[in-house]
Short mmCIF file of C-alpha atoms in Angstrom, two decimals:
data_model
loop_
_atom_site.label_atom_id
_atom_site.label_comp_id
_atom_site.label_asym_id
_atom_site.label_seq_id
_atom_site.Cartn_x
_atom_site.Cartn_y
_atom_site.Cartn_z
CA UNK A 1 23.58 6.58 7.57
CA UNK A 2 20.14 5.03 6.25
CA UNK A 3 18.35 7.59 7.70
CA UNK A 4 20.04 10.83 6.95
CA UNK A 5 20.36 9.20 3.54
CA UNK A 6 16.43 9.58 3.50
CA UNK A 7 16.05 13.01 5.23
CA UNK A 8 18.99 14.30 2.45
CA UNK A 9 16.06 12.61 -0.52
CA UNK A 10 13.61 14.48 1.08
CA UNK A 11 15.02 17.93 1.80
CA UNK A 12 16.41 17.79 -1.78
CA UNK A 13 12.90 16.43 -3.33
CA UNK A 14 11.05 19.69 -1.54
CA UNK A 15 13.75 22.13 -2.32
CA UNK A 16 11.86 22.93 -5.59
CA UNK A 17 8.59 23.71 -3.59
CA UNK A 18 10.32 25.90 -1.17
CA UNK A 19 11.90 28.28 -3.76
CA UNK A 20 8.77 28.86 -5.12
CA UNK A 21 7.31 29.90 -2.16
CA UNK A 22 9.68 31.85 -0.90
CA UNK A 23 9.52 33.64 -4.51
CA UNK A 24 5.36 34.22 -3.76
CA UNK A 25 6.15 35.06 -0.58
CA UNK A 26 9.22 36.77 0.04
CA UNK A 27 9.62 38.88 3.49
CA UNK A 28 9.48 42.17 1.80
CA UNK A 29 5.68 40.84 1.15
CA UNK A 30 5.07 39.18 4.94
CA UNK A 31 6.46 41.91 7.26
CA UNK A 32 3.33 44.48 6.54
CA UNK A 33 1.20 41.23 8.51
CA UNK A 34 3.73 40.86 10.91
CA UNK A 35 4.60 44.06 12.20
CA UNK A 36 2.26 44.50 15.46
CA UNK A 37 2.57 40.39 15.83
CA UNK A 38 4.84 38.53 17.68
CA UNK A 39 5.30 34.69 16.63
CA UNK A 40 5.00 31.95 19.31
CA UNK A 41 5.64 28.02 20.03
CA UNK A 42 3.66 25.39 20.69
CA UNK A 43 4.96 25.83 24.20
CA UNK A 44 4.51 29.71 24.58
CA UNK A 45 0.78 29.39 22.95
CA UNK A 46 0.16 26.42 25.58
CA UNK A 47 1.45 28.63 29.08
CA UNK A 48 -0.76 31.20 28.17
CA UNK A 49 -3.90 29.63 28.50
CA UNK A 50 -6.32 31.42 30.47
CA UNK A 51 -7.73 29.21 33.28
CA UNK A 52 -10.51 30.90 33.23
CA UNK A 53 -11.68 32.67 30.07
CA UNK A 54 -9.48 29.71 27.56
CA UNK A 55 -10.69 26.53 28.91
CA UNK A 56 -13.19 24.66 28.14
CA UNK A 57 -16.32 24.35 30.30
CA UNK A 58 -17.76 20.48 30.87
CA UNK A 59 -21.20 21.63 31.66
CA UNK A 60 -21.60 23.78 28.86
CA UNK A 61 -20.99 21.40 26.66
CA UNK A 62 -23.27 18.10 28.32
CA UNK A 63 -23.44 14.58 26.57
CA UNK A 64 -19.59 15.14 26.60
CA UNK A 65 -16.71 13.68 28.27
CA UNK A 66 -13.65 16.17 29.00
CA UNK A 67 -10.56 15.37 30.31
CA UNK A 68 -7.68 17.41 31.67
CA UNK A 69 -4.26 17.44 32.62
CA UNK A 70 -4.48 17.84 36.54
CA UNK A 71 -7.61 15.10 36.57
CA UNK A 72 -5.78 12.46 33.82
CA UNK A 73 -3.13 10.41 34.59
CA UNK A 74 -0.45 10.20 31.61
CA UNK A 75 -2.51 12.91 30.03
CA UNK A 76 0.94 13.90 27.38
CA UNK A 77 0.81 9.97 26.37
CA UNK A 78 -3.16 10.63 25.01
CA UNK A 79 -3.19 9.03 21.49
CA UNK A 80 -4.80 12.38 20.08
CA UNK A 81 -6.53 12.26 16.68
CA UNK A 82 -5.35 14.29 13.73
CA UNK A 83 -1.42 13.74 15.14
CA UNK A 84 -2.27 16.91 17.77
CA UNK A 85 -3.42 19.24 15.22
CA UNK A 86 -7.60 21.09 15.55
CA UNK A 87 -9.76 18.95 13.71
CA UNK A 88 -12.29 22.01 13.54
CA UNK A 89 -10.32 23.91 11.86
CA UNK A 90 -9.27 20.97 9.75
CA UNK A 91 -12.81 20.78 7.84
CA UNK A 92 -13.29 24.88 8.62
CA UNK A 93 -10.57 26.66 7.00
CA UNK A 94 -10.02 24.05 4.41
CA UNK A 95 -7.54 21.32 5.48
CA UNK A 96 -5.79 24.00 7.57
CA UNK A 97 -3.63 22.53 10.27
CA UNK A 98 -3.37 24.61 13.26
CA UNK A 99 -1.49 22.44 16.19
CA UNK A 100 -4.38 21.76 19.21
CA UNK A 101 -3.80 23.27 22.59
CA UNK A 102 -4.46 20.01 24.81
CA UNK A 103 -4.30 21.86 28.26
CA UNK A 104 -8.02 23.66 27.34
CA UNK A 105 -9.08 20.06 27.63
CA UNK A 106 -9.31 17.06 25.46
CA UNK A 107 -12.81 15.56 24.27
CA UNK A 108 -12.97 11.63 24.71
CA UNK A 109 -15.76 10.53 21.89
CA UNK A 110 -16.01 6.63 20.74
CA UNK A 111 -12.34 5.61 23.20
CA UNK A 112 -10.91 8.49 20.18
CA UNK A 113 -9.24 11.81 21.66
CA UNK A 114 -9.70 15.28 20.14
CA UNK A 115 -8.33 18.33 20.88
CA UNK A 116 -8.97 21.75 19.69
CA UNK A 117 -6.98 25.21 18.98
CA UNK A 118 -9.40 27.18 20.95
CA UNK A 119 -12.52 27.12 23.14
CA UNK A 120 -14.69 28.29 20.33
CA UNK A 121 -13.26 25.34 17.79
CA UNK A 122 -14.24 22.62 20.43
CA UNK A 123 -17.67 24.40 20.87
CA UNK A 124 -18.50 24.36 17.48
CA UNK A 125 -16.50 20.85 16.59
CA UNK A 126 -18.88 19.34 19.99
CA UNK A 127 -22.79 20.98 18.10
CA UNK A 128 -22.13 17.60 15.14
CA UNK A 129 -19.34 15.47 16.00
CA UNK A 130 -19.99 12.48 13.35
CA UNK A 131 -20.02 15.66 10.66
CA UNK A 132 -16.63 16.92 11.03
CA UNK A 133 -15.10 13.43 11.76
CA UNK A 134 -16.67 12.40 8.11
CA UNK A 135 -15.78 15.99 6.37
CA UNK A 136 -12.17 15.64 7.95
CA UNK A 137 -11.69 12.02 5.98
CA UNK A 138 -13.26 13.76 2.72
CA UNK A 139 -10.47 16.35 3.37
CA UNK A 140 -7.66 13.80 3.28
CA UNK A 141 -9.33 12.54 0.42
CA UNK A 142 -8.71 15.44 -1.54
CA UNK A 143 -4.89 15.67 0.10
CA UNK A 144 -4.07 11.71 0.07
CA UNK A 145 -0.71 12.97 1.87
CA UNK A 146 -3.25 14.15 4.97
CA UNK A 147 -4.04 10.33 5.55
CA UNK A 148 -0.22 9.61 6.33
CA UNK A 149 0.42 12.57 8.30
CA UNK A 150 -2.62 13.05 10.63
CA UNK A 151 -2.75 9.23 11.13
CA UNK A 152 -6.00 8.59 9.33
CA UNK A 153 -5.65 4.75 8.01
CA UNK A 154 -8.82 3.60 10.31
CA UNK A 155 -10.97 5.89 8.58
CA UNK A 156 -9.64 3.89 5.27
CA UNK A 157 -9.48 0.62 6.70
CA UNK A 158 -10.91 -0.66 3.64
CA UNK A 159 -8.22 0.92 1.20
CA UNK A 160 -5.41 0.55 3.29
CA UNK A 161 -3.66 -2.60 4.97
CA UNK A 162 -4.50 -1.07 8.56
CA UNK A 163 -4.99 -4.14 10.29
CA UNK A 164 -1.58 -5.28 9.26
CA UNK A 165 0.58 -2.57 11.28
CA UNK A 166 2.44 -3.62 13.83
CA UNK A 167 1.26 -0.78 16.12
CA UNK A 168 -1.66 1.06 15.87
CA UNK A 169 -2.10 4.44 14.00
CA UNK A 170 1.56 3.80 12.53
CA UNK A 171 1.61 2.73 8.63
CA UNK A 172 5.62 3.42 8.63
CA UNK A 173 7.72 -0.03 9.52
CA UNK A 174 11.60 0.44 9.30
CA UNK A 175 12.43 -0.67 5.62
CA UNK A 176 14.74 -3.45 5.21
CA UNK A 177 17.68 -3.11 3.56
CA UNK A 178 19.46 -5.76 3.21
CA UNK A 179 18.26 -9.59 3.63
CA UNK A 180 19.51 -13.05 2.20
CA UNK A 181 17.24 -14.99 0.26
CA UNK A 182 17.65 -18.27 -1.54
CA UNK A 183 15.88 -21.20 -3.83
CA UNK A 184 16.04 -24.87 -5.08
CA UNK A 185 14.28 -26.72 -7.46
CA UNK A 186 14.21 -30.05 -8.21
CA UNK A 187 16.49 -31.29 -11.08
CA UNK A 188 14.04 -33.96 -12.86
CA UNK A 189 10.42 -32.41 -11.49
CA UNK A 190 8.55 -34.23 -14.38
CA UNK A 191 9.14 -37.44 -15.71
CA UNK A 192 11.44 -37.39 -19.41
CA UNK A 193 9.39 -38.17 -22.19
CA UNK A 194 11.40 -37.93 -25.02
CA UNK A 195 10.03 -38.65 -28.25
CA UNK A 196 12.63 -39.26 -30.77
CA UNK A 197 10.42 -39.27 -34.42
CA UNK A 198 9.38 -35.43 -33.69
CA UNK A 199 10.65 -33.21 -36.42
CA UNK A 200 10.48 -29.32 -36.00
CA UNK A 201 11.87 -28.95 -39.40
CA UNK A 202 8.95 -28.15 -41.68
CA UNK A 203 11.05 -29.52 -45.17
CA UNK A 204 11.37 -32.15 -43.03
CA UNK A 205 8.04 -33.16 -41.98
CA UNK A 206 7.09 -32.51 -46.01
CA UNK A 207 9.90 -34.91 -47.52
CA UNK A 208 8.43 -37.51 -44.93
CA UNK A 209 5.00 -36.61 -46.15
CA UNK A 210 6.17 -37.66 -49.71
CA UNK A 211 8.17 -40.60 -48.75
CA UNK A 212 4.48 -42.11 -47.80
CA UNK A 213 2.25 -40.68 -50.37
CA UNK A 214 5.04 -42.41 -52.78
CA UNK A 215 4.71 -45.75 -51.00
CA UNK A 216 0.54 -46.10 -52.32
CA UNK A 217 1.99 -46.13 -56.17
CA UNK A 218 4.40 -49.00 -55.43
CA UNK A 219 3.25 -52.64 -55.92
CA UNK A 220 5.47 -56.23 -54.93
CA UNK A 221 6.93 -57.96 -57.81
CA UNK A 222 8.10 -61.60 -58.23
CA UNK A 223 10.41 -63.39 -60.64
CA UNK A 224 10.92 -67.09 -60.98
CA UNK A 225 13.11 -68.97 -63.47
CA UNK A 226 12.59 -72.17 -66.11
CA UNK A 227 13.66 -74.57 -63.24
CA UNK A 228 11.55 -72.90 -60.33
CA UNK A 229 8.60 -72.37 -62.71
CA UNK A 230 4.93 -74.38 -61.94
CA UNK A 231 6.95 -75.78 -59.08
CA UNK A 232 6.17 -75.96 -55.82
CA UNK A 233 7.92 -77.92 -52.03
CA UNK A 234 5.92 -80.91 -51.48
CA UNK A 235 5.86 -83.29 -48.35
CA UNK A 236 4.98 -87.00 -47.55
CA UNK A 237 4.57 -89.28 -45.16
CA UNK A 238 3.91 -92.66 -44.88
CA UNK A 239 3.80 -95.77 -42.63
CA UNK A 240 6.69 -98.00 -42.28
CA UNK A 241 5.66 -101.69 -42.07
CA UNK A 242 5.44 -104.02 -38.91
#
């Protein structure tokens, strides 16, 4: 329910972006380009490869490791860069993505896998490797939304918490929704110190302010009367005879 609470967000969040184009680009507008052409999978595109005249040659290309599906064991499970899509045509055609056609052959560079849409992309992606790996991460930098789907968080590593995924070349972790927490503090953490003379009160602190400038204008009187007067306790003692 989580999850096709999510998908329903996003379909509904992209709704506005797909009336639009389908307002610049209605069919009436399309079907002139696509008369003569027929539209194929992934799958179609990928039987159709020419042994021959589609594949990609090793020894034209020396200084270069190639691999290929009959000579690679678990070549589907390759961890290809750019998620499977042509990084040529990536930094050619301007962040174009155009899905790679793996069975032409897959170029190991650095323990990192590319593949390529055509023979000519991987000829001309093989003539400056280290340019089009750096002009593909200034692409994403102009699409930020490029770094999450082709996968490129080690390019960022120093940007992005890559080294805190728990599997590599995958930012997404399932989100948690629902988890107990709880907390205690101490009921006496510091020691009371309660002082009871402190006033807040300003009138307060002023009346008391008074009562002791008063107190330097008083002085101690004494009274005595006619019988008390010039008089004073006295004491003797003397020595009582042997």
């Amino acid at each position: 329910m989580v999850l096709l609470s999510v998908l329903s967000n996003i379909l509904a969040n992209l709704e506005p972006f797909i009336k639009g184009h389908q307002e610049m680009l209605s069919n009436d507008i399309l079907a002139p380009f696509l008369a003569d052409l027929t539209v194929k999978t992934d799958e179609e595109r990928i039987k159709e490869v020419n042994m021959t005249t589609d594949r990609i040659n090793a020894k034209e290309m020396p200084n270069t490791e190639w691999l290929y599906p009959e000579t690679t064991k678990n070549f589907d499970r390759l961890p290809l860069q750019y998620r499977g899509y042509c990084g040529y045509s990536l930094v050619r055609y301007d962040r174009l993505l155009i899905p790679a056609n793996p069975s032409i052959g897959v170029l190991r560079h650095q323990n990192n896998y590319y593949a390529f849409s055509s023979r000519e992309a991987a000829k001309e992606f093989v003539l400056s490797i280290d340019f089009y790996i750096q002009m593909g991460a200034e692409a994403a930098k102009c699409s930020p939304e490029l770094i999450q789907l082709l996968e490129l968080h080690q390019q960022f590593a120093s940007i992005t918490p890559y080294s805190q995924a728990k599997e590599k070349g995958k930012m997404i972790e399932k989100p948690i929704t629902k988890s107990d927490s709880s907390t205690q503090t101490d009921t006496h953490i510091l020691e009371p110190n309660i002082v009871k003379s402190y006033e807040w009160n300003e009138w307060e602190l002023r009346r008391k302010a008074i009562k002791l400038a008063n107190l330097r204008t008083k002085v101690t009187h004494s009274m005595q009367t006619v019988l008390s007067n010039m008089r004073r306790d006295n004491t003797a003692q003397t020595w009582l005879p042997k």
